[in-house]
Short mmCIF file of C-alpha atoms in Angstrom, two decimals:
data_model
loop_
_atom_site.label_atom_id
_atom_site.label_comp_id
_atom_site.label_asym_id
_atom_site.label_seq_id
_atom_site.Cartn_x
_atom_site.Cartn_y
_atom_site.Cartn_z
CA MET S 8 12.77 -13.66 27.18
CA THR S 9 12.91 -10.77 24.71
CA ARG S 10 12.35 -11.83 21.14
CA LYS S 11 13.94 -10.31 18.06
CA TYR S 12 12.47 -9.99 14.57
CA ILE S 13 13.75 -8.87 11.17
CA LEU S 14 11.22 -7.68 8.59
CA ALA S 15 11.53 -6.86 4.90
CA GLY S 16 9.03 -5.50 2.44
CA GLY S 17 9.73 -2.73 0.03
CA GLY S 18 9.71 -0.94 -3.25
CA THR S 19 6.17 0.42 -2.83
CA SER S 20 3.95 1.34 0.09
CA GLY S 21 1.80 -1.70 -0.74
CA HIS S 22 4.57 -3.90 0.64
CA ILE S 23 5.81 -1.54 3.35
CA ASN S 24 2.54 -0.71 5.09
CA PRO S 25 1.60 -4.34 5.86
CA ALA S 26 5.10 -4.88 7.25
CA LEU S 27 4.59 -1.88 9.52
CA ALA S 28 1.17 -3.20 10.57
CA ILE S 29 2.73 -6.55 11.51
CA ALA S 30 5.51 -4.79 13.41
CA ASP S 31 2.94 -2.73 15.31
CA GLU S 32 1.05 -5.90 16.23
CA ILE S 33 4.25 -7.53 17.49
CA LYS S 34 4.96 -4.50 19.67
CA HIS S 35 1.37 -4.58 20.93
CA LYS S 36 1.70 -8.23 21.94
CA GLU S 37 5.36 -8.03 22.96
CA PRO S 38 6.22 -4.49 24.13
CA ASP S 39 9.85 -5.47 24.75
CA ALA S 40 10.38 -7.08 21.34
CA GLU S 41 13.29 -5.83 19.25
CA ILE S 42 12.38 -5.14 15.63
CA LEU S 43 14.69 -4.40 12.73
CA PHE S 44 13.71 -3.67 9.13
CA CYS S 45 15.98 -4.11 6.15
CA GLY S 46 15.63 -2.72 2.65
CA THR S 47 17.38 -0.80 -0.09
CA ALA S 48 18.62 2.77 0.24
CA ARG S 49 16.74 3.85 -2.89
CA GLY S 50 13.43 2.23 -1.96
CA LEU S 51 10.55 4.05 -0.30
CA GLU S 52 11.15 1.88 2.77
CA SER S 53 14.28 3.90 3.59
CA GLU S 54 11.98 6.89 4.29
CA MET S 55 8.82 5.25 5.58
CA ILE S 56 10.38 2.86 8.11
CA PRO S 57 12.42 5.45 10.08
CA ARG S 58 9.42 7.80 10.01
CA ALA S 59 7.39 5.07 11.70
CA GLY S 60 10.01 4.82 14.46
CA TYR S 61 11.64 1.50 13.58
CA ALA S 62 15.32 0.71 13.08
CA PHE S 63 16.37 0.29 9.45
CA LYS S 64 19.35 -1.51 7.90
CA GLU S 65 20.32 -1.00 4.27
CA ILE S 66 20.94 -4.08 2.12
CA ARG S 67 21.51 -4.61 -1.58
CA ALA S 68 18.74 -5.93 -3.83
CA LYS S 69 17.43 -5.33 -7.32
CA GLY S 70 14.31 -6.41 -9.17
CA LEU S 71 14.78 -9.25 -11.65
CA PRO S 72 13.75 -8.29 -15.21
CA SER S 73 11.38 -10.56 -17.11
CA ARG S 74 13.94 -11.05 -19.90
CA PRO S 75 17.55 -12.30 -19.73
CA GLY S 76 20.36 -9.82 -20.35
CA LYS S 77 22.76 -7.46 -18.62
CA GLU S 78 20.11 -6.14 -16.22
CA ALA S 79 19.21 -9.68 -15.18
CA ILE S 80 22.87 -10.41 -14.44
CA LYS S 81 23.10 -7.23 -12.37
CA ALA S 82 19.99 -8.23 -10.42
CA ILE S 83 21.39 -11.68 -9.65
CA LEU S 84 24.70 -10.18 -8.48
CA GLU S 85 22.82 -7.73 -6.25
CA MET S 86 20.73 -10.60 -4.85
CA VAL S 87 23.90 -12.55 -4.02
CA ALA S 88 25.45 -9.51 -2.37
CA GLY S 89 22.28 -8.83 -0.42
CA ARG S 90 22.05 -12.44 0.71
CA ARG S 91 25.62 -12.21 1.99
CA GLN S 92 24.69 -9.08 3.95
CA CYS S 93 21.61 -10.78 5.38
CA LEU S 94 23.59 -13.85 6.43
CA GLU S 95 25.90 -11.58 8.41
CA LEU S 96 22.96 -9.60 9.78
CA ILE S 97 21.13 -12.71 10.99
CA LYS S 98 24.26 -14.14 12.58
CA ASN S 99 24.86 -10.93 14.52
CA TYR S 100 21.26 -9.98 15.35
CA LYS S 101 20.06 -13.55 16.09
CA PRO S 102 16.34 -13.06 15.31
CA ASP S 103 13.70 -15.51 16.50
CA ALA S 104 11.97 -15.17 13.13
CA VAL S 105 12.05 -13.17 9.91
CA ILE S 106 9.01 -11.80 8.06
CA GLY S 107 8.66 -10.84 4.41
CA THR S 108 5.79 -8.90 2.89
CA GLY S 109 6.82 -8.94 -0.75
CA GLY S 110 9.03 -7.06 -3.16
CA TYR S 111 12.44 -8.11 -4.39
CA VAL S 112 14.06 -6.85 -1.19
CA CYS S 113 12.55 -9.86 0.63
CA SER S 114 14.46 -12.45 -1.37
CA PRO S 115 17.92 -11.96 0.18
CA LEU S 116 16.48 -12.03 3.71
CA ILE S 117 14.28 -15.12 3.25
CA SER S 118 17.06 -16.96 1.42
CA ALA S 119 19.55 -16.19 4.21
CA ALA S 120 17.06 -17.23 6.89
CA ALA S 121 16.53 -20.59 5.18
CA ARG S 122 20.28 -21.11 4.96
CA LEU S 123 20.64 -20.47 8.72
CA LYS S 124 17.45 -22.37 9.65
CA VAL S 125 15.68 -19.31 11.11
CA PRO S 126 11.85 -19.54 10.95
CA ALA S 127 10.37 -17.37 8.18
CA LEU S 128 6.85 -16.12 7.46
CA LEU S 129 5.59 -14.54 4.24
CA HIS S 130 2.54 -12.35 3.79
CA GLU S 131 0.99 -11.83 0.35
CA GLN S 132 -1.32 -8.84 -0.09
CA ASN S 133 -2.71 -9.46 -3.57
CA ALA S 134 -4.92 -12.03 -5.23
CA TYR S 135 -2.04 -12.96 -7.53
CA PRO S 136 1.28 -13.16 -5.62
CA GLY S 137 4.39 -11.30 -6.64
CA ARG S 138 7.42 -13.09 -8.06
CA SER S 139 9.56 -12.81 -4.92
CA ASN S 140 6.89 -14.39 -2.73
CA ARG S 141 6.19 -17.16 -5.25
CA VAL S 142 9.88 -18.05 -5.45
CA MET S 143 10.61 -17.81 -1.73
CA ALA S 144 7.46 -19.53 -0.41
CA GLY S 145 9.15 -22.94 -0.48
CA ARG S 146 11.75 -21.69 2.01
CA CYS S 147 9.23 -20.49 4.60
CA GLN S 148 7.41 -22.14 7.47
CA SER S 149 4.14 -20.21 7.06
CA ILE S 150 2.39 -18.27 4.26
CA CYS S 151 -0.37 -15.76 5.00
CA ILE S 152 -2.68 -14.70 2.16
CA SER S 153 -5.34 -12.02 1.77
CA PHE S 154 -7.75 -13.50 -0.78
CA PRO S 155 -9.25 -16.98 -1.14
CA GLY S 156 -7.78 -18.81 -4.11
CA THR S 157 -4.29 -17.30 -3.82
CA GLU S 158 -2.98 -20.54 -2.32
CA LYS S 159 -3.01 -22.24 -5.72
CA TYR S 160 -0.08 -20.09 -6.88
CA PHE S 161 2.29 -21.32 -4.18
CA ARG S 162 4.38 -24.48 -4.40
CA THR S 163 5.11 -25.24 -0.77
CA SER S 164 4.35 -27.77 1.91
CA ALA S 165 4.12 -25.00 4.52
CA PRO S 166 0.68 -24.13 5.90
CA ILE S 167 -1.13 -21.39 3.97
CA VAL S 168 -3.52 -19.31 6.09
CA LEU S 169 -6.16 -16.84 4.89
CA THR S 170 -5.70 -13.83 7.20
CA GLY S 171 -6.60 -10.81 5.08
CA ASN S 172 -4.43 -7.73 4.82
CA PRO S 173 -2.99 -6.27 8.02
CA VAL S 174 -3.96 -2.61 8.24
CA ARG S 175 -2.30 -0.35 10.80
CA GLU S 176 -4.44 0.30 13.86
CA ILE S 177 -4.57 4.02 13.14
CA PHE S 178 -6.87 3.33 10.16
CA PHE S 179 -9.45 1.79 12.49
CA GLU S 180 -9.12 4.53 15.11
CA LEU S 181 -9.39 7.65 12.91
CA ASN S 182 -12.63 9.35 11.98
CA ARG S 183 -13.39 12.20 9.60
CA LYS S 184 -13.75 14.87 12.29
CA GLN S 185 -10.46 14.03 14.02
CA ALA S 186 -8.54 13.93 10.76
CA ARG S 187 -9.96 17.24 9.59
CA GLN S 188 -9.08 18.92 12.88
CA GLU S 189 -5.50 17.70 12.60
CA LEU S 190 -5.22 18.81 8.96
CA ASN S 191 -7.09 22.08 9.60
CA ILE S 192 -9.78 21.38 7.00
CA ASP S 193 -13.22 22.97 7.30
CA GLU S 194 -15.90 20.48 8.29
CA HIS S 195 -18.18 21.54 5.41
CA GLN S 196 -15.56 21.43 2.67
CA LYS S 197 -15.82 18.53 0.22
CA LEU S 198 -12.45 16.80 -0.07
CA VAL S 199 -11.56 14.51 -2.96
CA LEU S 200 -8.29 12.61 -2.67
CA ILE S 201 -6.74 11.28 -5.89
CA MET S 202 -3.76 8.97 -5.53
CA GLY S 203 -2.07 6.60 -7.95
CA GLY S 204 -0.09 4.58 -5.43
CA SER S 205 3.35 5.40 -4.07
CA LEU S 206 4.82 5.73 -7.58
CA GLY S 207 1.96 7.81 -8.98
CA ALA S 208 -0.25 7.10 -12.00
CA ALA S 209 0.09 9.11 -15.20
CA ARG S 210 -3.45 8.24 -16.27
CA LEU S 211 -5.00 9.68 -13.10
CA ASN S 212 -2.68 12.68 -13.15
CA ASN S 213 -3.64 13.55 -16.73
CA ALA S 214 -7.35 13.13 -16.01
CA VAL S 215 -7.06 15.59 -13.13
CA LEU S 216 -5.03 18.08 -15.18
CA GLY S 217 -7.70 17.93 -17.89
CA LEU S 218 -10.28 19.32 -15.45
CA ALA S 219 -8.77 22.76 -16.03
CA ASP S 220 -10.34 22.81 -19.53
CA ASN S 221 -13.55 20.99 -18.62
CA ALA S 222 -16.48 23.41 -18.76
CA LYS S 223 -18.81 21.24 -16.63
CA TRP S 224 -16.26 20.90 -13.85
CA GLN S 225 -15.39 24.58 -13.92
CA SER S 226 -19.08 25.50 -13.75
CA PHE S 227 -19.64 23.08 -10.85
CA THR S 228 -16.70 24.35 -8.81
CA ASN S 229 -17.45 28.01 -9.55
CA GLY S 230 -20.85 27.50 -8.01
CA ASN S 231 -19.42 25.40 -5.18
CA ASN S 232 -16.10 26.73 -3.97
CA GLN S 233 -16.05 24.29 -1.06
CA VAL S 234 -14.60 21.48 -3.17
CA LYS S 235 -10.94 20.69 -2.55
CA LEU S 236 -8.92 18.37 -4.81
CA LEU S 237 -5.75 16.81 -3.47
CA LEU S 238 -3.59 14.88 -5.94
CA ALA S 239 -0.68 12.67 -4.86
CA ALA S 240 1.15 12.74 -8.20
CA GLY S 241 4.09 10.45 -7.38
CA LYS S 242 7.81 11.18 -7.34
CA GLN S 243 8.46 10.60 -11.03
CA HIS S 244 5.50 12.75 -12.18
CA TYR S 245 5.40 15.50 -9.55
CA THR S 246 7.49 18.20 -11.23
CA ALA S 247 5.77 17.97 -14.61
CA VAL S 248 2.28 17.77 -13.08
CA SER S 249 2.91 20.76 -10.82
CA LYS S 250 4.11 22.88 -13.73
CA SER S 251 1.13 21.92 -15.87
CA ALA S 252 -1.33 22.68 -13.07
CA GLU S 253 0.30 26.04 -12.39
CA ALA S 254 0.24 27.00 -16.08
CA SER S 255 -3.47 26.17 -16.35
CA SER S 256 -4.46 27.71 -12.98
CA LEU S 257 -6.08 24.41 -11.97
CA ALA S 258 -7.46 24.57 -8.43
CA CYS S 259 -5.78 21.47 -7.05
CA ASP S 260 -3.37 20.81 -4.20
CA ILE S 261 -0.59 18.67 -5.69
CA ARG S 262 1.83 16.67 -3.53
CA GLU S 263 4.66 14.32 -4.46
CA TYR S 264 3.73 11.71 -1.85
CA LEU S 265 1.52 11.64 1.25
CA PHE S 266 3.41 10.25 4.22
CA ASP S 267 0.28 11.08 6.26
CA ALA S 268 -2.05 9.43 3.74
CA HIS S 269 -4.08 7.88 6.57
CA LEU S 270 -5.12 11.37 7.72
CA TRP S 271 -6.08 12.55 4.23
CA MET S 272 -8.00 9.35 3.49
CA ALA S 273 -9.88 9.67 6.78
CA ALA S 274 -10.64 13.34 6.12
CA SER S 275 -11.86 12.76 2.56
CA ASP S 276 -15.39 12.44 1.25
CA LEU S 277 -14.29 10.45 -1.78
CA VAL S 278 -11.07 8.67 -2.77
CA ILE S 279 -10.08 8.06 -6.39
CA ALA S 280 -7.24 5.57 -6.64
CA ARG S 281 -5.60 2.54 -8.16
CA ALA S 282 -6.79 -0.73 -6.65
CA GLY S 283 -3.73 -2.00 -4.84
CA ALA S 284 -4.62 -4.52 -2.16
CA MET S 285 -3.53 -2.31 0.73
CA THR S 286 -5.38 0.71 -0.63
CA CYS S 287 -8.57 -1.35 -0.82
CA SER S 288 -8.06 -2.69 2.71
CA GLU S 289 -7.37 0.80 4.09
CA LEU S 290 -10.51 2.17 2.42
CA ALA S 291 -12.49 -0.59 4.13
CA ALA S 292 -10.90 0.09 7.51
CA LEU S 293 -11.74 3.80 7.24
CA GLY S 294 -15.15 3.25 5.67
CA ARG S 295 -14.57 5.51 2.67
CA ALA S 296 -16.40 5.64 -0.65
CA SER S 297 -14.09 5.23 -3.61
CA VAL S 298 -13.71 5.24 -7.37
CA LEU S 299 -11.13 2.64 -8.39
CA VAL S 300 -9.11 2.55 -11.61
CA PRO S 301 -7.13 -0.74 -11.61
CA TYR S 302 -3.61 -0.68 -13.01
CA PRO S 303 -4.04 -2.67 -16.25
CA TYR S 304 -0.58 -4.26 -16.25
CA ALA S 305 -0.66 -5.70 -12.73
CA ALA S 306 0.38 -9.35 -12.59
CA GLY S 307 -2.61 -11.63 -13.05
CA ASP S 308 -4.78 -8.48 -13.32
CA HIS S 309 -5.00 -8.67 -9.54
CA GLN S 310 -6.05 -5.03 -9.13
CA THR S 311 -9.28 -5.66 -11.02
CA TYR S 312 -9.97 -8.55 -8.64
CA ASN S 313 -9.17 -6.34 -5.64
CA ALA S 314 -11.50 -3.59 -6.87
CA GLY S 315 -14.24 -6.10 -7.63
CA VAL S 316 -14.53 -7.02 -3.96
CA LEU S 317 -15.47 -3.42 -3.07
CA VAL S 318 -17.66 -2.93 -6.14
CA ASP S 319 -19.68 -6.09 -5.42
CA ALA S 320 -20.28 -4.84 -1.86
CA GLY S 321 -21.55 -1.46 -3.09
CA ALA S 322 -18.55 0.33 -1.60
CA ALA S 323 -16.94 1.54 -4.83
CA ILE S 324 -17.36 2.08 -8.53
CA MET S 325 -14.74 0.92 -11.01
CA GLN S 326 -13.49 2.32 -14.30
CA SER S 327 -11.01 0.77 -16.74
CA ASP S 328 -7.73 2.58 -17.21
CA ASP S 329 -8.28 3.29 -20.91
CA LYS S 330 -11.57 5.09 -20.18
CA CYS S 331 -10.20 7.23 -17.35
CA SER S 332 -10.48 10.62 -19.06
CA SER S 333 -11.02 14.11 -17.70
CA GLU S 334 -14.57 14.04 -19.14
CA TRP S 335 -15.37 10.84 -17.27
CA LEU S 336 -13.70 12.17 -14.11
CA SER S 337 -15.67 15.41 -14.25
CA GLU S 338 -19.02 13.61 -14.65
CA THR S 339 -18.18 11.13 -11.90
CA LEU S 340 -17.05 13.78 -9.42
CA ILE S 341 -20.12 15.94 -10.02
CA MET S 342 -22.44 12.93 -9.67
CA MET S 343 -20.79 11.66 -6.48
CA LEU S 344 -20.30 15.01 -4.74
CA SER S 345 -23.91 15.97 -5.46
CA ASP S 346 -25.18 12.90 -3.58
CA PRO S 347 -23.81 12.84 0.00
CA ASP S 348 -26.25 10.09 0.97
CA LYS S 349 -24.76 7.82 -1.70
CA LEU S 350 -21.26 8.56 -0.43
CA SER S 351 -22.37 7.69 3.10
CA ARG S 352 -23.95 4.39 2.01
CA MET S 353 -20.82 3.43 0.08
CA GLY S 354 -18.65 4.25 3.07
CA GLN S 355 -20.79 2.08 5.34
CA ALA S 356 -20.59 -0.77 2.83
CA ALA S 357 -16.80 -0.45 2.74
CA LYS S 358 -16.62 -0.64 6.53
CA GLN S 359 -18.40 -4.01 6.46
CA LEU S 360 -15.44 -5.45 4.52
CA ALA S 361 -12.82 -4.43 7.09
CA LYS S 362 -10.79 -7.18 8.76
CA PRO S 363 -9.41 -5.69 11.99
CA GLN S 364 -8.26 -9.14 13.14
CA ALA S 365 -5.81 -9.66 10.22
CA ALA S 366 -2.68 -8.51 12.04
CA GLY S 367 -3.59 -10.63 15.05
CA ASP S 368 -4.09 -13.70 12.88
CA ILE S 369 -0.69 -13.17 11.25
CA TYR S 370 0.89 -12.84 14.70
CA ALA S 371 -0.71 -16.17 15.68
CA CYS S 372 0.97 -17.77 12.63
CA LEU S 373 4.25 -16.19 13.67
CA GLU S 374 3.90 -17.63 17.16
CA GLY S 375 3.29 -21.03 15.63
CA ILE S 376 6.52 -21.12 13.59
CA ILE S 377 8.61 -19.89 16.53
CA LYS S 378 7.27 -22.51 18.93
#
């Protein structure tokens, strides 16, 4: 009998990529399974999901502000409207289970599934769970977490299972040579990828832009023209960053967003990034050295915890957001790029942290709530 699943996870790639990894695992185990994603039209999921080859249904949802007011009322009304849409969707589609991977877009789906008594599973990527997952956990039959200790934040009688983060299989299959061939990058060129998450990071962007006036960096790159910088600036920063880089003649390839981030990460010698849970897990899967700058306003400071796992293993170095300057970046890049053996050791240490079984363990939990 062919099973059907509805998945939701959106707003940022940190919620979308694990949902895609779970969907891929379902298709691996059940080639005939029917999979449908739902999310908002304005969210990144509306681009990423169709690109990955899965069906996508638009629903209404809005993040709930931390303070009461007009925006909070709007968010509640959108949640109610989205729940109504999900009730209709579930009645028509008749899924065997629904899966949420975080973000406010999950709330209407999980709430509707509970109302119609459809089994629901949640996956939490971070050490400190997001608001939607904390609120909806009590309406689910299984909760999958990525870090030990996260279970204490959930108020539910449902089983909580430590699975790790599900990383798409492509991250375990790719190697540097393959990725460089596909991207047409010279084998001997040193590639540094800087990315601030799907929304971008002003702090990282500004540090990179400041390299244009940094004498040490200019001297290093003038004597070594085989260094390539690639900056994923984020949608809200891209235009301004591009103009600034062009005005200063900074040698840096600037993109709004990398839909093929897996290829660039695999091709890189060093990744400089925020410390979102999925980014850390993908770095481990690829075995890449990294410099991590945790987002300082993340709930429960979970990005510092995420980064600490890689730092303690010798796979990364960490810098606080307030000290992420162009001077620091220049010194760090020169130090790291001048020591390929260190980069190799860090990459090997990262690989030891990879959890290729995570998606399979989540699928086992899914099987359990269906049966």
